[in-house]
Short mmCIF file of C-alpha atoms in Angstrom, two decimals:
data_model
loop_
_atom_site.label_atom_id
_atom_site.label_comp_id
_atom_site.label_asym_id
_atom_site.label_seq_id
_atom_site.Cartn_x
_atom_site.Cartn_y
_atom_site.Cartn_z
CA MET A 12 228.53 63.18 4.61
CA PHE A 13 229.37 61.05 1.57
CA GLU A 14 233.12 61.33 1.95
CA SER A 15 233.94 57.60 2.01
CA LEU A 16 231.59 56.88 -0.91
CA ALA A 17 233.10 59.77 -2.89
CA LYS A 18 236.62 58.43 -2.29
CA ARG A 19 235.67 54.91 -3.35
CA LEU A 20 233.97 56.09 -6.54
CA GLU A 21 236.87 58.42 -7.32
CA SER A 22 239.28 55.48 -7.34
CA VAL A 23 236.90 53.47 -9.58
CA PHE A 24 236.71 56.32 -12.10
CA LYS A 25 240.47 56.85 -11.93
CA THR A 26 240.98 53.24 -12.99
CA ILE A 27 238.49 53.62 -15.86
CA ARG A 28 240.09 56.86 -17.06
CA GLY A 29 243.49 55.17 -16.99
CA GLN A 30 242.33 52.69 -19.61
CA GLY A 31 242.52 53.94 -23.15
CA ARG A 32 239.41 52.09 -24.15
CA LEU A 33 236.67 50.25 -22.37
CA THR A 34 235.83 46.64 -22.99
CA GLU A 35 232.79 44.77 -21.76
CA ALA A 36 235.07 43.03 -19.26
CA ASN A 37 236.47 46.14 -17.58
CA MET A 38 233.07 47.82 -17.80
CA LYS A 39 231.63 44.88 -15.87
CA GLU A 40 234.43 45.17 -13.31
CA ALA A 41 233.81 48.92 -12.90
CA LEU A 42 230.09 48.32 -12.29
CA GLN A 43 230.96 45.66 -9.70
CA GLN A 44 233.20 48.15 -7.88
CA ILE A 45 230.50 50.87 -7.99
CA ARG A 46 228.05 48.30 -6.60
CA ASN A 47 230.42 47.44 -3.73
CA ALA A 48 231.04 51.13 -2.97
CA LEU A 49 227.29 51.80 -2.71
CA LEU A 50 226.70 48.77 -0.49
CA GLU A 51 229.55 49.84 1.80
CA ALA A 52 227.95 53.30 2.01
CA ASP A 53 224.85 51.55 3.41
CA VAL A 54 222.63 51.95 0.35
CA ASN A 55 219.76 49.44 0.43
CA ILE A 56 220.63 46.32 -1.63
CA GLN A 57 217.45 46.45 -3.77
CA VAL A 58 218.20 50.11 -4.57
CA VAL A 59 221.78 49.20 -5.53
CA LYS A 60 220.63 46.40 -7.86
CA LYS A 61 218.22 48.70 -9.67
CA PHE A 62 220.78 51.52 -9.87
CA ILE A 63 223.49 49.28 -11.38
CA ALA A 64 220.98 47.88 -13.89
CA ASP A 65 219.98 51.44 -14.89
CA VAL A 66 223.64 52.54 -15.27
CA GLN A 67 224.39 49.44 -17.35
CA GLU A 68 221.39 50.03 -19.60
CA ALA A 69 222.29 53.70 -20.09
CA ALA A 70 225.93 52.83 -20.82
CA LEU A 71 225.03 50.24 -23.45
CA GLY A 72 222.50 52.61 -24.96
CA GLN A 73 225.11 55.34 -25.39
CA GLU A 74 227.75 53.08 -26.97
CA VAL A 75 230.25 54.04 -24.30
CA LEU A 76 232.59 51.28 -25.37
CA ALA A 77 233.21 53.01 -28.71
CA SER A 78 233.45 56.57 -27.37
CA VAL A 79 236.62 58.67 -27.34
CA HIS A 80 236.58 59.33 -23.58
CA PRO A 81 234.86 56.27 -22.11
CA GLY A 82 235.86 57.14 -18.51
CA GLN A 83 234.20 60.55 -18.69
CA GLN A 84 231.12 58.99 -20.26
CA ILE A 85 230.77 56.53 -17.37
CA VAL A 86 231.15 59.32 -14.78
CA LYS A 87 228.44 61.31 -16.58
CA ILE A 88 226.09 58.32 -16.72
CA VAL A 89 226.62 57.52 -13.02
CA HIS A 90 226.05 61.22 -12.21
CA ASP A 91 222.83 61.38 -14.26
CA GLU A 92 221.49 58.14 -12.75
CA LEU A 93 222.34 59.36 -9.21
CA VAL A 94 220.43 62.59 -9.87
CA LYS A 95 217.48 60.53 -11.14
CA LEU A 96 217.66 58.23 -8.11
CA MET A 97 217.65 61.19 -5.73
CA GLY A 98 214.57 62.78 -7.27
CA GLU A 99 215.98 64.87 -10.18
CA LYS A 100 215.16 68.30 -8.73
CA ASN A 101 214.27 69.98 -5.47
CA ALA A 102 210.64 69.43 -4.51
CA PRO A 103 209.22 72.57 -2.87
CA LEU A 104 206.70 72.45 -0.03
CA ALA A 105 203.06 72.34 -1.05
CA ARG A 106 201.09 75.47 -0.10
CA SER A 107 197.35 75.64 0.37
CA PRO A 108 195.60 78.29 -1.77
CA LYS A 109 193.42 78.91 1.29
CA PRO A 110 195.48 79.25 4.52
CA PRO A 111 196.49 77.63 6.71
CA THR A 112 198.85 75.14 5.07
CA VAL A 113 199.07 72.09 7.35
CA ILE A 114 202.40 70.27 7.70
CA MET A 115 202.51 67.06 9.73
CA MET A 116 205.88 65.88 11.07
CA VAL A 117 206.14 62.12 11.66
CA GLY A 118 208.91 59.68 12.56
CA LEU A 119 210.46 57.70 15.38
CA GLN A 120 211.53 59.23 18.68
CA GLY A 121 214.98 60.81 18.76
CA GLN A 122 215.17 61.54 15.02
CA GLY A 123 214.93 65.32 15.41
CA LYS A 124 211.22 65.95 14.72
CA THR A 125 210.74 68.77 17.22
CA THR A 126 213.92 70.61 16.24
CA SER A 127 213.06 70.11 12.54
CA ALA A 128 209.62 71.66 13.18
CA GLY A 129 211.39 74.75 14.56
CA LYS A 130 213.87 74.81 11.67
CA LEU A 131 210.98 74.61 9.22
CA ALA A 132 209.26 77.54 10.97
CA VAL A 133 212.49 79.60 10.61
CA HIS A 134 212.79 78.61 6.94
CA LEU A 135 209.17 79.63 6.28
CA LYS A 136 209.56 82.87 8.24
CA LYS A 137 212.32 83.92 5.83
CA ALA A 138 209.78 83.46 3.01
CA GLY A 139 207.27 85.68 4.82
CA HIS A 140 205.13 82.99 6.46
CA LYS A 141 203.94 82.84 10.06
CA SER A 142 203.84 79.38 11.65
CA LEU A 143 201.97 77.86 14.55
CA LEU A 144 203.84 74.92 16.12
CA VAL A 145 201.45 72.39 17.63
CA GLY A 146 202.48 70.13 20.53
CA ALA A 147 200.72 66.84 19.73
CA ASP A 148 203.26 64.62 21.51
CA VAL A 149 201.68 64.02 24.91
CA TYR A 150 203.74 60.92 25.76
CA ARG A 151 207.41 61.90 25.79
CA PRO A 152 208.26 63.71 29.05
CA ALA A 153 208.78 67.44 28.49
CA ALA A 154 208.11 67.17 24.72
CA ILE A 155 205.63 70.07 24.87
CA ARG A 156 208.04 72.17 26.93
CA GLN A 157 210.79 71.47 24.39
CA LEU A 158 208.50 72.62 21.57
CA GLU A 159 207.68 75.81 23.51
CA ILE A 160 211.40 76.63 23.75
CA VAL A 161 211.96 75.79 20.06
CA ALA A 162 208.98 77.98 19.03
CA GLN A 163 210.32 80.87 21.09
CA GLN A 164 213.77 80.56 19.49
CA ALA A 165 212.22 80.26 16.02
CA GLY A 166 210.01 83.33 16.50
CA ALA A 167 206.92 81.17 15.88
CA GLU A 168 203.60 80.77 17.68
CA MET A 169 203.02 77.67 19.82
CA PHE A 170 199.81 75.83 20.76
CA SER A 171 199.07 72.84 22.97
CA LEU A 172 196.24 71.60 25.19
CA GLY A 173 198.74 70.13 27.66
CA GLU A 174 200.22 66.75 28.42
CA HIS A 175 196.92 65.06 29.28
CA ALA A 176 195.02 66.14 26.18
CA ASP A 177 193.96 64.04 23.23
CA PRO A 178 196.48 64.61 20.37
CA VAL A 179 193.80 64.50 17.63
CA GLU A 180 191.69 67.10 19.49
CA THR A 181 194.81 69.25 20.04
CA CYS A 182 195.50 69.28 16.28
CA LEU A 183 191.88 70.09 15.41
CA MET A 184 191.74 72.96 17.95
CA ALA A 185 194.98 74.32 16.52
CA MET A 186 193.28 75.12 13.22
CA GLY A 187 190.98 77.72 14.79
CA GLU A 188 193.88 79.00 16.86
CA ALA A 189 195.95 79.55 13.70
CA SER A 190 193.23 81.80 12.26
CA LEU A 191 192.93 83.77 15.51
CA ARG A 192 196.69 84.38 15.61
CA GLY A 193 197.07 85.15 11.92
CA CYS A 194 199.24 82.10 11.15
CA ASP A 195 199.22 80.84 7.56
CA THR A 196 201.08 77.60 8.39
CA VAL A 197 200.36 74.94 11.03
CA ILE A 198 203.20 72.53 11.85
CA LEU A 199 202.08 69.45 13.80
CA ASP A 200 204.75 67.91 16.02
CA THR A 201 203.33 64.39 16.43
CA ALA A 202 204.42 61.66 18.83
CA GLY A 203 207.18 59.21 18.03
CA ARG A 204 208.07 55.95 19.70
CA LEU A 205 211.38 54.14 19.98
CA HIS A 206 209.97 51.56 17.57
CA VAL A 207 207.07 51.55 15.14
CA ASP A 208 203.95 50.36 16.95
CA GLU A 209 200.28 50.09 16.07
CA ASP A 210 199.05 52.67 18.62
CA MET A 211 201.37 55.34 17.23
CA MET A 212 200.37 54.55 13.64
CA LEU A 213 196.66 54.57 14.50
CA GLU A 214 196.99 57.99 16.14
CA ALA A 215 199.01 59.36 13.22
CA ARG A 216 196.40 58.03 10.77
CA GLN A 217 193.58 59.65 12.77
CA ILE A 218 195.36 63.02 12.75
CA ALA A 219 196.01 62.71 8.99
CA GLU A 220 192.38 61.74 8.29
CA GLN A 221 190.90 64.53 10.44
CA LEU A 222 193.20 67.34 9.26
CA ASN A 223 194.04 66.23 5.72
CA PRO A 224 197.58 67.80 5.82
CA HIS A 225 199.09 69.32 2.69
CA GLU A 226 202.43 67.76 3.65
CA ILE A 227 203.25 64.68 5.73
CA LEU A 228 207.01 64.80 6.25
CA PHE A 229 208.92 61.79 7.53
CA VAL A 230 211.85 62.93 9.69
CA ALA A 231 214.86 60.61 9.82
CA ASN A 232 218.35 60.91 11.21
CA ALA A 233 220.86 60.24 8.41
CA MET A 234 223.14 58.52 10.95
CA THR A 235 220.69 55.66 11.58
CA GLY A 236 221.29 54.06 8.19
CA GLN A 237 219.11 51.11 7.21
CA ASP A 238 216.99 51.47 10.37
CA ALA A 239 215.76 54.79 8.94
CA VAL A 240 214.96 53.07 5.64
CA ASN A 241 213.00 50.28 7.37
CA SER A 242 210.95 52.67 9.53
CA ALA A 243 210.31 54.90 6.48
CA ARG A 244 208.87 51.90 4.67
CA GLN A 245 206.51 51.18 7.58
CA PHE A 246 205.39 54.81 7.87
CA ASN A 247 204.86 54.96 4.12
CA GLU A 248 202.58 51.92 4.26
CA ALA A 249 200.50 53.53 7.02
CA LEU A 250 200.41 57.17 5.86
CA PRO A 251 200.40 59.06 2.54
CA LEU A 252 203.90 60.53 3.04
CA THR A 253 204.74 63.48 0.79
CA GLY A 254 208.40 64.02 1.62
CA VAL A 255 211.42 63.35 3.80
CA VAL A 256 213.46 65.60 6.10
CA LEU A 257 216.93 64.21 6.78
CA THR A 258 218.62 65.39 9.96
CA GLN A 259 222.35 65.33 10.83
CA MET A 260 223.44 65.32 7.20
CA ASP A 261 226.66 66.96 8.38
CA GLY A 262 227.57 63.87 10.43
CA ASP A 263 230.06 61.19 9.46
CA ALA A 264 227.50 58.54 8.55
CA ARG A 265 227.97 56.46 5.43
CA GLY A 266 225.10 58.34 3.80
CA GLY A 267 223.45 55.49 1.94
CA ALA A 268 220.17 55.96 3.79
CA ALA A 269 219.69 59.30 2.03
CA ILE A 270 219.86 57.62 -1.35
CA SER A 271 217.70 54.65 -0.28
CA LEU A 272 214.86 56.62 1.35
CA ILE A 273 213.65 58.15 -1.89
CA GLU A 274 213.47 54.83 -3.69
CA VAL A 275 211.80 53.05 -0.75
CA THR A 276 209.12 55.70 -0.04
CA GLY A 277 208.69 57.11 -3.53
CA CYS A 278 208.88 60.53 -1.81
CA PRO A 279 211.43 63.27 -2.41
CA ILE A 280 213.87 64.46 0.24
CA LYS A 281 212.60 68.02 0.69
CA PHE A 282 215.04 69.29 3.33
CA VAL A 283 218.28 68.35 5.03
CA GLY A 284 219.40 69.48 8.46
CA VAL A 285 223.07 70.47 8.51
CA GLY A 286 223.72 71.60 12.08
CA GLU A 287 222.23 72.28 15.48
CA LYS A 288 221.12 75.88 14.89
CA LEU A 289 217.53 76.57 13.91
CA ASP A 290 218.54 78.21 10.64
CA ALA A 291 220.48 75.07 9.63
CA LEU A 292 217.86 73.60 7.31
CA GLU A 293 218.47 73.53 3.58
CA PRO A 294 216.33 72.51 0.62
CA PHE A 295 217.67 69.26 -0.85
CA HIS A 296 219.11 69.53 -4.38
CA PRO A 297 219.77 66.13 -6.04
CA GLU A 298 222.01 67.63 -8.74
CA ARG A 299 224.23 69.31 -6.15
CA MET A 300 224.37 66.19 -3.96
CA ALA A 301 225.31 63.96 -6.92
CA GLY A 302 228.07 66.44 -7.80
CA GLN A 303 229.43 66.27 -4.25
CA ILE A 304 229.36 62.48 -4.21
CA LEU A 305 231.27 62.35 -7.50
CA GLY A 306 233.71 65.05 -6.48
CA MET A 307 232.45 67.53 -9.05
CA GLY A 308 231.82 70.36 -6.56
CA ASP A 309 228.68 72.48 -7.04
#
């Protein structure tokens, strides 16, 4: 995922390590190269500016210039700041003390919402939870049928009032249905559009207001880069997002969107999708991801 960024940073650190001591001049040059590497990896420019400022501040605070192994110090600072930028630690899903826990999936069309709903159901099943997938997308042709197939494959329950029903009513009815079927988790598969529009946002807001979900997860495809960041910003202004699910993290995208989304929404990345199969959903660990980016392994 972050292969090109990792390679670029590796060469920056190699140069630093090759210098016996750091001066303010070559420190400045190293920060410039790190900045360029992040921008090339499609990290949002505002996020890059803040990150470089934070690294610089931490480096000056730790008297890196006078240290015995300045190169290693810089790598450690960049690692620590990356971990901070990506949310420090994995953020688990919120659970309601009184079932059912309601999880609302939002995002643009084609980002992998429906599949992610199924993956989440599989993930929760492993932890002993029973999910009800709710077909609240009545606009996209065959969206409800797709969710039925996904629910079947995931070993989860499925509920819908059909393609001509009101999505808000569908979600409200699903709550009683969850109790009847013994489901402790309700996952709402809401409608997306190709672009953010007011009708979609109004509907999403109505569902959120009526059901008061414990989680509102924004689903974004890691391959869409800055488009994902821009739509995340718009969703975040309209809804109280609680987390992000990134799909296609195993693709060959430049990966910067993953880093930018957290800063832009103020929400943690809770899960990443790493394949087509329904069990290919992993909790996101900032420490691990930073290690991969900097070639430190796990």
